[in-house]
């Protein structure tokens, strides 16, 4: 419970703590989607060879890998800062959450596309990973609203 004197600080610290935890989950979902897509790309054949040997499939897998690693790095940096700083950074935790959840959604969507019609069946895990990734875009606050809140750290009152 927070009284009127501590409410804003408590809310601030809760968001700084919760956002990175959602971001960590998003990185895990994105990584799982990537791993399933890579494994699956070795199975179906098109033009007499596994689809992973097709240039565009490899390009898409690389883009997925890049998004996962960029999100992972940003989340780690935000977590390290907020654990060691005297006061956690809202913009760091928000940037981590927004980036990781958006990346997870994009990676899961691309992985689902690679599976074709199988991606939406419950026979493969992509359907659940995609649903989970989508739900994280609004978990602990909608990404657009969190971005507006986090961007308040960029406002310098002396420049106004």
C-alpha positions as a Markdown table, in Angstrom:
| # | Residue | x | y | z |
|---|---|---|---|---|
| 1 | Unk | 0.0 | 0.0 | 0.0 |
| 2 | Unk | 1.1 | 3.5 | -0.8 |
| 3 | Unk | -0.1 | 6.7 | 0.6 |
| 4 | Unk | -0.3 | 10.0 | -1.3 |
| 5 | Unk | 3.3 | 10.9 | -0.4 |
| 6 | Unk | 4.8 | 7.7 | -1.8 |
| 7 | Unk | 2.4 | 6.7 | -4.6 |
| 8 | Unk | 4.2 | 8.2 | -7.5 |
| 9 | Unk | 7.6 | 6.8 | -6.5 |
| 10 | Unk | 6.2 | 3.4 | -5.8 |
| 11 | Unk | 4.4 | 3.4 | -9.2 |
| 12 | Unk | 7.7 | 4.5 | -10.9 |
| 13 | Unk | 9.7 | 1.7 | -9.2 |
| 14 | Unk | 7.1 | -0.9 | -10.0 |
| 15 | Unk | 7.2 | -0.1 | -13.7 |
| 16 | Unk | 11.0 | -0.1 | -13.6 |
| 17 | Unk | 10.9 | -3.5 | -12.1 |
| 18 | Unk | 8.0 | -5.1 | -14.0 |
| 19 | Unk | 8.9 | -4.0 | -17.6 |
| 20 | Unk | 12.2 | -5.8 | -17.7 |
| 21 | Unk | 10.6 | -9.0 | -16.5 |
| 22 | Unk | 8.1 | -8.9 | -19.3 |
| 23 | Unk | 11.1 | -8.2 | -21.6 |
| 24 | Unk | 13.0 | -11.2 | -20.5 |
| 25 | Unk | 10.0 | -13.4 | -21.2 |
| 26 | Unk | 9.7 | -11.9 | -24.6 |
| 27 | Unk | 13.3 | -12.6 | -25.4 |
| 28 | Unk | 12.7 | -16.2 | -24.4 |
| 29 | Unk | 9.7 | -16.5 | -26.7 |
| 30 | Unk | 11.6 | -14.9 | -29.6 |
| 31 | Unk | 14.5 | -17.3 | -29.1 |
| 32 | Unk | 12.2 | -20.3 | -29.0 |
| 33 | Unk | 10.4 | -19.2 | -32.1 |
| 34 | Unk | 13.8 | -18.8 | -33.9 |
| 35 | Unk | 15.0 | -22.2 | -32.8 |
| 36 | Unk | 11.8 | -23.8 | -34.0 |
| 37 | Unk | 12.0 | -22.0 | -37.3 |
| 38 | Unk | 15.7 | -23.0 | -37.9 |
| 39 | Unk | 14.9 | -26.7 | -37.0 |
| 40 | Unk | 11.8 | -26.7 | -39.2 |
| 41 | Unk | 13.6 | -25.0 | -42.2 |
| 42 | Unk | 15.7 | -28.2 | -42.4 |
| 43 | Unk | 12.7 | -30.4 | -43.0 |
| 44 | Unk | 10.5 | -29.3 | -46.0 |
| 45 | Unk | 12.0 | -29.5 | -49.4 |
| 46 | Unk | 11.4 | -27.1 | -52.3 |
| 47 | Unk | 13.2 | -27.4 | -55.6 |
| 48 | Unk | 14.8 | -30.7 | -54.5 |
| 49 | Unk | 16.6 | -29.2 | -51.5 |
| 50 | Unk | 15.7 | -28.2 | -47.9 |
| 51 | Unk | 14.2 | -24.7 | -47.7 |
| 52 | Unk | 17.1 | -23.6 | -45.4 |
| 53 | Unk | 19.3 | -23.7 | -48.5 |
| 54 | Unk | 17.2 | -21.1 | -50.2 |
| 55 | Unk | 18.8 | -17.6 | -49.9 |
| 56 | Unk | 15.6 | -15.8 | -48.8 |
| 57 | Unk | 14.9 | -18.3 | -46.0 |
| 58 | Unk | 18.4 | -17.9 | -44.7 |
| 59 | Unk | 18.0 | -14.1 | -44.9 |
| 60 | Unk | 14.8 | -14.2 | -42.9 |
| 61 | Unk | 16.3 | -16.5 | -40.3 |
| 62 | Unk | 19.3 | -14.1 | -39.9 |
| 63 | Unk | 16.9 | -11.1 | -39.5 |
| 64 | Unk | 15.1 | -13.1 | -36.8 |
| 65 | Unk | 18.4 | -13.9 | -35.1 |
| 66 | Unk | 19.5 | -10.2 | -35.2 |
| 67 | Unk | 16.2 | -9.1 | -33.6 |
| 68 | Unk | 16.6 | -11.7 | -30.8 |
| 69 | Unk | 20.2 | -10.7 | -30.0 |
| 70 | Unk | 19.5 | -7.0 | -30.2 |
| 71 | Unk | 16.5 | -7.3 | -27.8 |
| 72 | Unk | 18.6 | -9.6 | -25.5 |
| 73 | Unk | 21.4 | -7.0 | -25.3 |
| 74 | Unk | 19.1 | -4.1 | -24.6 |
| 75 | Unk | 17.2 | -6.0 | -21.9 |
| 76 | Unk | 20.4 | -7.1 | -20.2 |
| 77 | Unk | 21.7 | -3.5 | -20.2 |
| 78 | Unk | 18.5 | -2.1 | -18.7 |
| 79 | Unk | 18.4 | -4.8 | -16.0 |
| 80 | Unk | 22.1 | -4.3 | -15.1 |
| 81 | Unk | 21.6 | -0.5 | -14.9 |
| 82 | Unk | 18.4 | -0.7 | -12.8 |
| 83 | Unk | 19.9 | -3.2 | -10.4 |
| 84 | Unk | 23.0 | -1.1 | -9.7 |
| 85 | Unk | 21.7 | 2.4 | -9.9 |
| 86 | Unk | 20.5 | 4.3 | -6.9 |
| 87 | Unk | 17.3 | 5.1 | -8.8 |
| 88 | Unk | 16.2 | 2.8 | -11.6 |
| 89 | Unk | 15.6 | 4.3 | -15.1 |
| 90 | Unk | 12.1 | 4.3 | -16.5 |
| 91 | Unk | 13.3 | 4.9 | -20.0 |
| 92 | Unk | 15.7 | 2.0 | -19.8 |
| 93 | Unk | 13.1 | -0.5 | -18.6 |
| 94 | Unk | 10.5 | 0.8 | -21.0 |
| 95 | Unk | 12.9 | 0.6 | -24.0 |
| 96 | Unk | 13.7 | -2.9 | -23.0 |
| 97 | Unk | 10.1 | -4.0 | -22.7 |
| 98 | Unk | 8.9 | -2.3 | -25.9 |
| 99 | Unk | 11.9 | -3.5 | -28.0 |
| 100 | Unk | 11.8 | -7.0 | -26.7 |
| 101 | Unk | 8.0 | -7.5 | -27.0 |
| 102 | Unk | 7.9 | -6.0 | -30.5 |
| 103 | Unk | 10.9 | -8.1 | -31.6 |
| 104 | Unk | 9.2 | -11.2 | -30.1 |
| 105 | Unk | 6.0 | -10.5 | -32.0 |
| 106 | Unk | 7.9 | -10.0 | -35.3 |
| 107 | Unk | 10.1 | -13.0 | -34.8 |
| 108 | Unk | 7.2 | -15.3 | -33.9 |
| 109 | Unk | 5.2 | -13.9 | -36.9 |
| 110 | Unk | 8.1 | -14.6 | -39.3 |
| 111 | Unk | 8.6 | -18.1 | -37.8 |
| 112 | Unk | 4.9 | -18.8 | -38.1 |
| 113 | Unk | 5.0 | -17.8 | -41.7 |
| 114 | Unk | 7.9 | -20.2 | -42.3 |
| 115 | Unk | 5.8 | -23.0 | -41.1 |
| 116 | Unk | 3.0 | -22.1 | -43.5 |
| 117 | Unk | -0.3 | -23.6 | -42.7 |
| 118 | Unk | 1.3 | -25.9 | -40.1 |
| 119 | Unk | 2.2 | -22.8 | -38.0 |
| 120 | Unk | -1.4 | -22.3 | -37.0 |
| 121 | Unk | -2.0 | -25.9 | -36.0 |
| 122 | Unk | -1.5 | -27.1 | -32.5 |
| 123 | Unk | 0.7 | -29.9 | -33.8 |
| 124 | Unk | 3.6 | -27.4 | -33.8 |
| 125 | Unk | 4.4 | -24.9 | -30.9 |
| 126 | Unk | 4.4 | -21.9 | -33.2 |
| 127 | Unk | 0.7 | -21.2 | -32.6 |
| 128 | Unk | 1.2 | -20.8 | -28.9 |
| 129 | Unk | 4.5 | -18.9 | -29.2 |
| 130 | Unk | 2.8 | -16.4 | -31.5 |
| 131 | Unk | -0.2 | -16.0 | -29.1 |
| 132 | Unk | 2.2 | -15.5 | -26.2 |
| 133 | Unk | 4.3 | -13.0 | -28.1 |
| 134 | Unk | 1.2 | -11.0 | -29.1 |
| 135 | Unk | -0.1 | -10.9 | -25.6 |
| 136 | Unk | 3.2 | -9.4 | -24.3 |
| 137 | Unk | 2.6 | -6.3 | -26.4 |
| 138 | Unk | 0.0 | -5.3 | -23.8 |
| 139 | Unk | 1.3 | -7.0 | -20.7 |
| 140 | Unk | 2.0 | -4.6 | -17.8 |
| 141 | Unk | 0.9 | -1.8 | -20.1 |
| 142 | Unk | 0.4 | -1.1 | -23.7 |
| 143 | Unk | 3.7 | -0.5 | -25.5 |
| 144 | Unk | 2.5 | 2.9 | -26.9 |
| 145 | Unk | 1.4 | 4.2 | -23.5 |
| 146 | Unk | 4.6 | 2.9 | -21.9 |
| 147 | Unk | 6.7 | 4.6 | -24.5 |
| 148 | Unk | 4.9 | 7.9 | -23.9 |
| 149 | Unk | 5.5 | 7.5 | -20.1 |
| 150 | Unk | 9.1 | 6.5 | -20.6 |
| 151 | Unk | 9.8 | 9.4 | -22.9 |
| 152 | Unk | 9.1 | 11.8 | -20.1 |
| 153 | Unk | 12.7 | 11.1 | -19.1 |
| 154 | Unk | 13.7 | 12.9 | -22.3 |
| 155 | Unk | 12.0 | 16.1 | -21.4 |
| 156 | Unk | 14.3 | 18.8 | -20.1 |
| 157 | Unk | 12.3 | 21.5 | -18.4 |
| 158 | Unk | 15.2 | 23.9 | -18.8 |
| 159 | Unk | 14.8 | 23.8 | -22.6 |
| 160 | Unk | 11.1 | 24.6 | -22.5 |
